[in-house]
Coordinates of C-alpha atoms and ligand atoms in Angstrom, one line a residue:
M1 CA 176.8 141.9 86.1
G2 CA 176.5 138.3 87.5
T3 CA 174.9 135.4 85.7
S4 CA 171.2 135.9 86.0
P5 CA 169.0 132.9 86.7
I6 CA 166.7 133.9 83.9
S7 CA 169.2 133.1 81.3
E8 CA 168.7 129.4 82.2
L9 CA 165.0 129.6 82.7
H10 CA 164.1 131.6 79.7
C11 CA 166.8 131.6 77.2
C12 CA 169.2 128.7 77.0
R13 CA 166.5 126.0 76.8
V14 CA 164.5 127.8 74.2
L15 CA 167.6 128.7 72.1
I16 CA 167.7 125.3 70.7
G17 CA 164.0 125.3 69.7
D18 CA 164.3 128.8 68.4
H19 CA 167.0 127.9 65.9
L20 CA 165.3 124.9 64.5
P21 CA 163.8 125.8 61.1
S22 CA 160.2 126.8 61.8
K23 CA 157.6 125.2 59.5
S24 CA 155.9 128.5 58.9
K25 CA 159.0 129.8 57.2
V26 CA 158.0 127.9 54.1
V27 CA 155.5 130.7 53.4
W28 CA 158.3 133.2 52.7
E29 CA 160.3 130.6 50.7
K30 CA 157.2 129.9 48.6
F31 CA 155.8 133.4 48.1
S32 CA 158.5 136.1 48.6
P33 CA 160.2 135.3 45.2
Q34 CA 156.9 135.9 43.4
S35 CA 157.1 138.4 40.6
K36 CA 154.9 141.4 40.5
F37 CA 153.0 139.8 37.7
Q38 CA 152.5 136.5 39.6
K39 CA 151.1 138.5 42.6
K40 CA 148.6 140.1 40.4
L41 CA 147.3 137.1 38.5
Y42 CA 143.6 137.0 39.0
H43 CA 142.1 133.8 40.3
Y44 CA 138.6 132.9 39.3
G45 CA 136.6 130.5 41.5
T46 CA 134.1 130.4 44.3
F47 CA 134.0 129.6 48.0
P48 CA 132.1 126.5 49.1
V49 CA 128.4 126.7 49.8
G50 CA 127.9 127.9 53.3
F51 CA 130.8 130.3 53.3
Q52 CA 130.1 132.9 56.0
W53 CA 129.9 136.3 54.4
G54 CA 129.5 139.2 56.8
V55 CA 130.1 142.7 57.9
S56 CA 131.5 144.0 61.1
T57 CA 131.2 147.0 63.5
S58 CA 131.9 147.7 67.2
A59 CA 129.8 149.3 69.9
Y60 CA 131.7 152.5 70.7
Q61 CA 132.2 153.2 67.0
I62 CA 128.5 153.1 66.1
E63 CA 126.1 153.1 69.0
G64 CA 126.1 156.6 70.4
G65 CA 123.7 156.8 73.3
W66 CA 126.8 157.2 75.5
N67 CA 124.8 158.0 78.6
A68 CA 121.4 156.8 77.5
D69 CA 119.1 154.7 79.8
G70 CA 121.7 154.2 82.5
K71 CA 124.7 153.3 80.5
G72 CA 128.0 153.8 82.4
S73 CA 131.0 155.7 81.0
S74 CA 133.7 153.8 79.2
T75 CA 137.4 154.7 78.9
W76 CA 136.6 156.0 75.4
D77 CA 133.9 158.3 76.7
T78 CA 136.4 159.8 79.2
F79 CA 139.2 160.1 76.6
T80 CA 137.1 161.7 73.8
H81 CA 135.5 164.2 76.2
K82 CA 138.9 165.7 76.9
P83 CA 139.6 168.4 74.3
G84 CA 142.4 167.9 71.9
M85 CA 142.5 164.1 71.9
I86 CA 140.7 163.3 68.7
Q87 CA 140.7 164.9 65.3
N88 CA 138.2 167.8 65.3
N89 CA 137.4 166.9 68.9
D90 CA 135.0 164.3 67.6
N91 CA 133.6 161.7 70.0
G92 CA 131.2 158.7 70.0
D93 CA 128.4 160.4 71.9
V94 CA 126.0 159.9 69.0
A95 CA 128.1 158.2 66.4
C96 CA 125.8 156.4 64.0
D97 CA 123.1 156.4 66.7
S98 CA 122.7 152.7 66.3
Y99 CA 121.4 152.6 69.8
N100 CA 118.2 154.1 68.4
K101 CA 118.5 152.7 64.9
I102 CA 118.3 148.9 65.0
E103 CA 115.8 148.9 62.0
E104 CA 118.1 151.1 59.9
D105 CA 121.0 148.9 60.6
L106 CA 119.0 145.8 59.8
Y107 CA 117.8 147.3 56.6
M108 CA 121.4 147.6 55.4
L109 CA 122.3 144.0 56.5
R110 CA 119.3 142.6 54.8
A111 CA 120.0 144.5 51.6
L112 CA 123.5 143.2 51.5
K113 CA 122.2 139.7 52.1
V114 CA 125.0 139.0 54.5
K115 CA 124.9 135.7 56.5
T116 CA 126.7 137.1 59.6
Y117 CA 126.9 140.4 61.5
R118 CA 129.8 140.9 63.8
F119 CA 129.2 143.5 66.4
S120 CA 130.4 144.1 70.0
L121 CA 128.6 144.5 73.3
S122 CA 129.3 147.6 75.3
W123 CA 130.2 146.3 78.7
P124 CA 129.2 149.6 80.5
R125 CA 125.8 149.5 78.8
I126 CA 125.2 146.1 80.4
F127 CA 127.1 146.6 83.7
P128 CA 127.5 150.4 84.1
N129 CA 130.3 150.0 86.7
G130 CA 131.7 146.8 85.2
Y131 CA 130.2 144.5 87.9
R132 CA 127.0 142.4 87.7
A133 CA 125.5 144.2 90.6
S134 CA 125.1 147.3 88.5
L135 CA 123.1 145.4 85.8
N136 CA 121.3 147.8 83.5
K137 CA 118.2 146.1 82.1
K138 CA 117.7 148.6 79.3
G139 CA 121.1 147.9 78.0
V140 CA 120.3 144.2 77.9
D141 CA 117.0 144.9 76.2
Y142 CA 118.8 146.8 73.4
Y143 CA 121.0 143.7 72.6
N144 CA 118.1 141.4 72.9
R145 CA 116.2 143.4 70.4
L146 CA 119.1 143.5 68.0
I147 CA 119.8 139.8 68.3
D148 CA 116.2 138.8 67.9
R149 CA 115.9 140.9 64.8
L150 CA 119.0 139.4 63.3
I151 CA 117.8 135.9 64.0
R152 CA 114.4 136.7 62.5
Y153 CA 116.2 137.6 59.3
N154 CA 118.5 134.6 59.3
I155 CA 121.6 136.7 60.0
T156 CA 124.0 134.9 62.4
P157 CA 125.2 137.2 65.2
M158 CA 129.0 137.1 65.8
V159 CA 129.5 138.8 69.1
T160 CA 132.7 140.4 70.4
L161 CA 132.4 140.6 74.2
H162 CA 134.9 143.5 74.5
H163 CA 136.1 145.9 71.8
W164 CA 138.1 148.4 73.8
D165 CA 135.3 150.3 75.6
L166 CA 136.1 149.3 79.1
P167 CA 133.8 150.6 81.9
Q168 CA 135.6 153.6 83.4
A169 CA 135.0 152.3 86.9
L170 CA 137.2 149.3 86.1
Q171 CA 139.9 151.5 84.7
D172 CA 139.8 153.3 88.0
I173 CA 141.1 150.1 89.6
N174 CA 143.9 149.9 87.0
G175 CA 142.1 148.1 84.2
W176 CA 143.9 145.3 82.5
D177 CA 147.0 145.8 84.6
N178 CA 145.1 144.5 87.6
I179 CA 144.8 140.7 87.9
T180 CA 141.4 140.9 89.5
M181 CA 140.1 141.9 86.1
I182 CA 140.4 138.2 85.1
D183 CA 137.5 137.2 87.3
I184 CA 135.6 140.4 86.7
F185 CA 135.7 139.8 82.9
N186 CA 134.8 136.2 83.4
D187 CA 131.7 137.2 85.3
Y188 CA 130.6 139.6 82.6
C189 CA 131.1 136.9 79.9
D190 CA 129.2 134.4 82.0
F191 CA 126.3 136.8 82.2
C192 CA 126.4 137.4 78.4
Y193 CA 126.5 133.6 77.6
E194 CA 123.6 133.1 80.0
T195 CA 121.6 136.0 78.7
F196 CA 122.2 135.9 74.9
G197 CA 123.7 132.4 74.4
D198 CA 120.4 130.8 73.5
R199 CA 120.7 132.8 70.2
V200 CA 124.4 133.8 70.0
K201 CA 126.6 130.9 68.8
F202 CA 129.7 132.7 67.9
W203 CA 131.7 134.5 70.6
M204 CA 134.9 136.4 70.5
T205 CA 136.2 137.4 73.9
F206 CA 138.5 140.3 72.8
N207 CA 139.0 142.4 69.8
Q208 CA 142.8 142.7 69.2
P209 CA 144.3 142.2 72.6
H210 CA 147.6 143.3 71.0
T211 CA 146.1 146.8 70.5
I212 CA 144.8 146.9 74.1
A213 CA 148.2 145.9 75.5
W214 CA 150.5 147.8 73.2
V215 CA 148.6 150.9 72.0
G216 CA 146.8 151.3 75.3
Y217 CA 149.6 150.6 77.8
G218 CA 152.8 150.9 75.7
L219 CA 152.4 153.6 73.2
G220 CA 149.7 155.2 75.3
A221 CA 147.9 156.4 72.1
F222 CA 144.6 154.7 73.1
P223 CA 142.9 154.7 76.5
P224 CA 144.0 154.3 79.2
N225 CA 146.9 156.2 77.6
I226 CA 149.6 154.7 79.7
K227 CA 153.1 155.0 78.3
K228 CA 155.0 152.2 80.0
P229 CA 156.5 150.3 77.0
A230 CA 159.0 148.3 79.1
D231 CA 156.7 146.1 81.0
A232 CA 153.0 147.2 81.2
P233 CA 152.1 145.7 77.8
Y234 CA 153.6 142.3 78.9
R235 CA 151.7 142.3 82.1
V236 CA 148.5 143.4 80.5
A237 CA 148.8 140.7 77.8
H238 CA 149.4 138.2 80.5
N239 CA 146.2 139.1 82.2
L240 CA 144.3 139.3 78.9
L241 CA 145.3 135.8 78.0
K242 CA 144.2 134.5 81.4
A243 CA 141.0 136.4 81.2
H244 CA 140.3 134.9 77.7
A245 CA 141.1 131.4 78.9
S246 CA 138.9 131.8 81.9
A247 CA 136.0 133.0 79.7
Y248 CA 136.6 130.1 77.4
H249 CA 136.4 127.6 80.2
T250 CA 133.3 129.1 81.6
Y251 CA 131.6 128.5 78.3
D252 CA 133.0 125.0 78.2
D253 CA 131.9 124.2 81.8
K254 CA 128.5 125.8 81.9
Y255 CA 127.1 126.5 78.4
R256 CA 128.6 124.5 75.6
K257 CA 126.6 121.4 76.2
T258 CA 123.3 123.2 75.9
Q259 CA 124.1 126.1 73.7
H260 CA 126.5 124.4 71.2
G261 CA 128.3 127.6 70.2
L262 CA 131.9 128.4 69.7
V263 CA 134.3 130.8 71.4
S264 CA 137.4 132.5 70.0
I265 CA 139.3 135.7 70.1
S266 CA 140.0 138.2 67.2
L267 CA 143.7 138.7 66.8
N268 CA 145.2 141.3 64.5
A269 CA 148.3 140.8 62.3
D270 CA 150.1 142.8 59.7
W271 CA 151.8 140.6 57.1
V272 CA 155.6 140.9 57.2
E273 CA 158.0 140.5 54.3
P274 CA 161.7 140.0 55.1
L275 CA 164.2 142.4 53.7
D276 CA 165.7 139.6 51.7
V277 CA 164.3 136.1 51.7
N278 CA 167.7 134.6 50.9
I279 CA 169.3 135.8 54.1
P280 CA 168.2 133.6 57.0
R281 CA 168.8 136.4 59.5
E282 CA 166.2 138.5 57.7
V283 CA 163.7 135.7 57.5
D284 CA 164.2 135.3 61.3
A285 CA 163.5 139.0 61.7
A286 CA 160.3 138.7 59.8
D287 CA 159.3 135.7 61.8
R288 CA 160.1 137.5 65.1
A289 CA 157.9 140.4 64.0
L290 CA 154.9 138.1 63.5
Q291 CA 155.7 136.2 66.7
F292 CA 155.7 139.5 68.7
Q293 CA 152.5 140.7 67.2
L294 CA 150.3 137.6 66.4
G295 CA 152.3 134.9 68.2
W296 CA 152.2 136.8 71.5
F297 CA 148.5 135.7 71.8
A298 CA 148.2 133.0 69.2
H299 CA 151.1 130.9 70.4
P300 CA 149.7 130.3 73.9
I301 CA 146.2 129.8 72.7
F302 CA 146.7 127.7 69.6
K303 CA 150.0 126.0 70.3
N304 CA 151.4 125.2 73.8
G305 CA 150.0 127.6 76.3
D306 CA 153.2 129.6 76.3
Y307 CA 154.8 132.6 74.5
P308 CA 156.7 132.0 71.3
D309 CA 160.3 131.0 71.9
A310 CA 161.5 134.0 70.0
M311 CA 159.7 136.3 72.5
K312 CA 161.0 134.5 75.5
W313 CA 164.5 134.6 74.1
Q314 CA 164.5 138.2 73.1
V315 CA 162.9 139.7 76.1
G316 CA 164.8 137.4 78.5
N317 CA 168.1 138.4 77.0
K318 CA 167.4 142.1 76.8
S319 CA 166.2 142.1 80.4
E320 CA 169.4 140.4 81.5
L321 CA 171.5 142.9 79.6
Q322 CA 169.5 145.6 81.2
G323 CA 170.5 144.3 84.6
L324 CA 167.1 143.1 85.6
S325 CA 166.8 140.1 87.8
E326 CA 164.0 138.6 85.8
S327 CA 162.6 138.8 82.3
R328 CA 160.1 141.6 81.7
L329 CA 158.0 138.9 79.9
P330 CA 156.2 137.2 82.7
S331 CA 156.0 133.4 82.7
F332 CA 153.2 131.0 83.0
T333 CA 153.1 128.1 85.5
E334 CA 152.6 124.6 84.0
G335 CA 149.1 124.7 85.3
E336 CA 148.4 128.1 83.6
K337 CA 149.8 126.8 80.3
A338 CA 147.5 123.9 80.4
Y339 CA 144.6 126.2 81.2
I340 CA 145.4 128.5 78.2
Q341 CA 146.3 126.0 75.6
G342 CA 143.5 125.2 73.2
T343 CA 141.1 127.9 74.3
A344 CA 139.8 128.8 70.9
D345 CA 137.5 126.8 68.7
V346 CA 138.4 128.6 65.5
F347 CA 141.0 131.2 64.5
C348 CA 139.7 134.8 64.0
I349 CA 142.0 137.2 62.3
N350 CA 141.8 140.9 61.6
A351 CA 144.0 141.9 58.7
Y352 CA 144.6 145.2 57.0
T353 CA 148.2 145.8 55.9
T354 CA 151.7 144.5 55.0
R355 CA 155.1 145.8 56.0
R356 CA 158.7 145.0 55.4
V357 CA 161.0 144.2 58.3
H358 CA 164.7 143.9 58.6
H359 CA 167.0 142.9 61.3
V360 CA 168.7 145.5 63.5
T361 CA 170.4 145.3 66.9
S362 CA 168.2 147.7 68.9
R363 CA 169.4 149.9 71.7
L364 CA 168.9 148.7 75.3
S365 CA 167.5 151.9 76.5
P366 CA 164.8 152.9 76.9
K367 CA 163.4 149.4 77.6
S368 CA 160.5 148.7 75.3
Y369 CA 158.5 146.0 73.7
E370 CA 159.3 147.7 70.5
F371 CA 163.1 147.5 70.9
D372 CA 162.9 144.0 72.3
Q373 CA 162.1 142.8 68.8
D374 CA 165.4 143.8 67.1
I375 CA 163.6 144.8 64.0
A376 CA 163.1 147.9 61.9
I377 CA 159.8 148.3 60.0
K378 CA 159.2 150.1 56.8
D379 CA 156.6 150.2 54.1
V380 CA 156.6 147.5 51.5
E381 CA 157.2 149.0 48.1
D382 CA 154.4 147.2 46.4
S383 CA 151.6 148.7 48.4
Q384 CA 149.2 151.6 48.1
E385 CA 148.6 154.5 50.4
T386 CA 145.1 155.0 51.9
A387 CA 143.4 157.7 54.0
V388 CA 144.9 156.1 57.1
K389 CA 148.6 156.5 56.7
E390 CA 149.7 153.3 58.6
L391 CA 147.3 151.1 56.8
R392 CA 148.6 150.8 53.3
T393 CA 147.0 148.1 51.2
A394 CA 148.7 145.1 49.6
A395 CA 146.2 142.4 48.8
W396 CA 148.9 139.7 48.2
G397 CA 149.9 140.0 51.8
L398 CA 146.6 138.5 52.9
R399 CA 147.2 135.2 51.1
R400 CA 150.6 134.9 52.7
L401 CA 149.3 135.7 56.2
L402 CA 146.6 133.1 55.9
N403 CA 149.2 130.6 54.7
W404 CA 151.4 131.5 57.7
I405 CA 148.5 130.9 60.1
K406 CA 147.9 127.6 58.4
E407 CA 151.5 126.4 58.7
E408 CA 152.2 127.9 62.2
Y409 CA 149.0 126.8 63.9
G410 CA 148.3 123.5 62.3
N411 CA 145.7 124.4 59.7
P412 CA 142.9 125.7 61.9
E413 CA 139.6 126.8 60.6
I414 CA 139.9 130.6 60.0
Y415 CA 137.5 133.4 59.9
I416 CA 138.6 136.8 58.7
T417 CA 136.8 138.9 61.3
E418 CA 138.0 142.3 60.0
N419 CA 139.4 143.4 56.6
G420 CA 138.7 146.7 55.0
V421 CA 140.0 150.1 53.8
S422 CA 139.4 153.7 54.7
T423 CA 138.5 156.6 52.4
N424 CA 138.3 160.2 53.3
T425 CA 134.7 161.1 54.4
A426 CA 134.6 163.6 51.5
T427 CA 134.2 160.4 49.4
T428 CA 130.6 159.6 49.8
D429 CA 129.2 156.9 47.5
D430 CA 131.8 156.8 44.7
D431 CA 134.3 154.6 46.5
T432 CA 136.0 152.9 43.6
Y433 CA 139.1 152.3 45.7
R434 CA 137.1 150.2 48.1
I435 CA 135.7 148.1 45.3
F436 CA 139.3 147.5 44.1
F437 CA 140.2 146.6 47.6
L438 CA 137.5 144.0 48.0
K439 CA 138.1 142.6 44.6
T440 CA 141.7 142.0 45.2
Y441 CA 141.8 141.2 48.9
I442 CA 139.0 138.7 48.7
D443 CA 140.6 137.2 45.6
E444 CA 143.7 136.6 47.6
A445 CA 141.6 135.0 50.3
L446 CA 140.1 132.8 47.6
K447 CA 143.6 131.8 46.4
A448 CA 144.5 130.8 49.9
H449 CA 141.4 128.7 50.1
N450 CA 141.3 127.2 46.7
L451 CA 145.0 126.9 45.8
D452 CA 146.7 126.6 49.2
G453 CA 144.2 124.6 51.2
V454 CA 143.7 127.2 53.9
Q455 CA 140.5 126.3 55.8
L456 CA 138.9 129.7 55.5
K457 CA 135.3 129.6 56.7
G458 CA 134.2 133.2 56.6
Y459 CA 135.0 136.7 55.6
T460 CA 133.7 139.7 57.5
A461 CA 134.2 143.1 55.9
W462 CA 135.1 146.1 58.0
S463 CA 132.8 147.9 58.1
L464 CA 129.0 147.9 57.6
M465 CA 129.1 151.7 57.7
D466 CA 131.3 154.7 58.3
A467 CA 131.7 155.1 62.0
F468 CA 133.8 156.8 64.8
E469 CA 137.3 156.0 63.6
W470 CA 139.1 156.2 67.0
L471 CA 141.8 158.9 66.9
N472 CA 140.7 159.9 63.4
G473 CA 137.2 160.7 64.5
Y474 CA 134.9 161.0 61.6
S475 CA 137.5 162.3 59.1
V476 CA 137.9 158.8 57.5
G477 CA 135.4 156.0 57.0
F478 CA 135.7 152.3 56.4
G479 CA 132.0 151.8 55.6
L480 CA 130.3 150.1 52.8
H481 CA 127.6 152.6 53.6
H482 CA 128.1 156.3 54.0
V483 CA 126.7 158.0 57.1
D484 CA 126.0 161.7 57.2
F485 CA 127.3 162.6 60.7
K486 CA 126.2 166.3 60.3
H487 CA 122.5 165.2 59.9
P488 CA 120.6 164.6 63.1
D489 CA 119.1 161.4 61.7
R490 CA 122.4 160.0 60.6
P491 CA 121.1 158.8 57.2
R492 CA 122.9 155.8 55.8
T493 CA 123.6 155.6 52.0
P494 CA 125.0 152.6 50.3
K495 CA 128.3 153.2 48.5
R496 CA 129.2 151.6 45.3
S497 CA 131.2 149.1 47.3
A498 CA 128.0 147.9 49.0
H499 CA 126.6 146.9 45.6
Y500 CA 129.9 145.3 44.7
Y501 CA 130.1 143.3 47.9
Y502 CA 126.5 142.2 47.4
D503 CA 127.5 140.7 44.0
I504 CA 130.5 138.9 45.6
I505 CA 128.2 137.4 48.2
R506 CA 125.6 136.4 45.7
D507 CA 128.2 134.7 43.5
N508 CA 130.1 133.3 46.5
G509 CA 133.3 134.7 45.1
F510 CA 134.4 135.2 41.5
P511 CA 133.0 132.6 39.2
L512 CA 134.9 132.0 36.0
P513 CA 133.3 134.1 33.3
E514 CA 131.5 132.1 30.5
E515 CA 134.4 131.9 28.2
E516 CA 138.1 132.4 28.2
K517 CA 139.2 135.7 27.1
P518 CA 139.3 136.9 23.5
L519 CA 142.6 138.5 22.5
W520 CA 141.1 141.5 20.8
G521 CA 143.0 144.7 21.2
M522 CA 145.9 143.3 23.0
T523 CA 149.6 143.9 22.4
T524 CA 151.7 140.8 21.6
M525 CA 153.1 140.9 25.1
E526 CA 149.8 141.0 26.8
M527 CA 148.6 138.2 24.5
L528 CA 151.5 136.0 25.5
L529 CA 150.9 136.6 29.1
V530 CA 147.3 135.7 28.9
I531 CA 148.2 132.5 27.0
A532 CA 150.7 131.8 29.7
T533 CA 148.2 131.9 32.5
T534 CA 146.2 128.8 33.4
K535 CA 142.5 128.5 32.6
S536 CA 141.4 129.7 36.0
T537 CA 143.7 132.7 36.2
R538 CA 143.6 136.0 34.5
M539 CA 145.5 139.2 34.7
L540 CA 144.2 141.6 37.2
T541 CA 143.2 144.8 35.4
C542 CA 144.2 148.3 36.0
S543 CA 140.6 149.3 36.5
E544 CA 139.8 149.4 40.2
D545 CA 136.1 149.3 39.6
S546 CA 134.7 146.8 37.2
R547 CA 131.7 149.1 36.7
S548 CA 133.4 152.4 36.4
T549 CA 134.6 153.9 33.2
T550 CA 135.2 157.4 34.6
T551 CA 137.4 157.1 37.6
V552 CA 141.1 157.6 37.4
S553 CA 142.9 154.9 39.2
P554 CA 145.3 155.7 42.0
Y555 CA 146.6 152.2 41.5
H556 CA 149.9 152.9 39.7
G557 CA 152.9 151.1 38.5
Q558 CA 151.7 147.8 37.0
E559 CA 153.9 146.3 34.4
F560 CA 151.0 144.6 32.7
C561 CA 147.6 146.2 32.5
L562 CA 144.6 146.0 30.3
T563 CA 143.0 149.3 29.3
E564 CA 139.5 149.8 30.4
L565 CA 138.3 149.3 26.8
Q566 CA 140.0 146.0 26.6
E567 CA 138.6 145.0 30.0
K568 CA 135.2 146.0 28.8
S569 CA 135.4 144.1 25.6
M570 CA 136.5 141.1 27.5
R571 CA 133.5 141.3 29.8
Q572 CA 131.1 141.7 26.9
D573 CA 132.2 138.5 25.2
Ligands
GBH601 C1 141.0 147.8 63.6 O1 142.3 147.6 64.0 C2 140.0 148.0 64.7 O2 139.7 146.7 65.2 C3 138.7 148.7 64.3 O3 138.0 149.0 65.4 C4 139.1 149.9 63.5 O4 137.9 150.6 63.1 C5 139.9 149.5 62.3 O5 141.1 149.0 62.8 C6 140.3 150.7 61.4 O6 141.1 151.6 62.1 O7 147.7 155.2 65.8 O8 149.8 154.3 66.5 O9 148.0 154.3 68.0 C7 143.3 147.4 63.0 C8 144.7 147.5 63.7 C9 145.6 148.7 65.5 C10 145.5 149.7 63.3 C11 145.7 150.1 66.1 C12 145.7 151.1 63.9 C13 146.6 152.3 65.8 C14 148.1 152.6 66.0 N1 144.9 148.8 64.2 N2 146.4 151.0 65.2 S1 148.4 154.2 66.6

């Protein structure tokens, strides 16, 4: 194999940068050595006035009305209508029937007293074949009604322009693997700004481009179910980044001056712990994992218009070793870099889980985005299983992820646009695990804000209600409200977590209780530990549910827990 020109273009130059200590690595240095006990210290405090509490949904998952009033088919309609694709052959034909239930949805939002509602627009409901010429006025009316009602009740709409339900007609021309999609998407966004932008001031272009590129075009688990892990995800991501940037500039050029809103993109990231924080190679591996997932999109947008050095280096090198004449990771021209850099007004993050990563030297064949990373991923020990296997919970990971974003991207304003947990749909209203989840995850977000200086501006819980959960159909639910999918009216019922989230919103976090804790009923060890904590921190209790005295906790293995009785007595004081 001769010397490939890509080694110079992509690799050698960036090698130097890549091996400089990255600032964001301080996050592992600072947090990875934390003891179990430190991770579980409970922090009391509140978010600033004006903190944006909200809930989130997406069009395909809740709307139903899949072919109502002239709506076009989306790739998810096509996919779910094929037998054997989704658990129980469920589909989103009716879902929560939100297309016909604006008032019911509003009732829940008002009862929760949320400040924001994040939902997505169904592109094929507005443009049935993806293009403006196919405009469906009834689809536009639906969103106008929804937005007007939200504004009327002082709920800020946060609108995702595209949450995976691509018009099938656009998939028929190869979807995101076709560069003409950049202009087609831009025109759709332009129409949405023009039509709804007098009232919508918070836009997200895409929900989780990583999922579109990797799960859609690499793994092939989601539509369009293309399994080309070697290069399609890279090409698709390249187009998605350009499409995003283009939509951002359109807002800038035509609407920002009059509409005064902001535009961003919701990126997803799993927090990553290194195998051993004391081994630089392992910290590098953890950093690579984050760069390949979050940095793939965040680095071009929030840093320099280009992919992370670690990605350029890895994919460039592997491609060369695989005998390719150029890297499977496409490159941007200087002009494109300048066009992409800085195209988000705030940082929007969807966060669910934490994993542990260690360094491996992956095989060269088959070629894959997955093997390009030279990492192996496993569960982190200190996490809990949930109804969705790959989304184990580990609240402490959220604080670290927020800190990493702060360090890596220069302390941007951050909105958590999705965070939540699933329960089996057999669990209707008694969702103590979700209460525990909210209590601990939001507390970690609070620590990031109050103790670490992360500029967190809002928290949007996933999700307002149980909904069509993609490959899992209706077998699991992330909702604060239960939906009876067997009932033709799709009745919504608040779960206990809805009440709990209401309290958090009302209190703006977790205000310090009236007095410091009495020591009644504690063992000497527990007493010492309480004394050792600062005034504003307390031990996190074993009880998942601060209201419940009946539920057995699936949250095992703490070294230091209070019994429910102790917790109760502490509260009563
Ligand atoms: C979120 O993604 C979505 O934005 C939201 O719509 C969804 O309801 C929520 O998750 C809960 O599922 O099965 O191997 O194909 C979170 C990140 C990315 C996690 C896709 C699940 C599927 C991987 N998700 N991933 S696979």
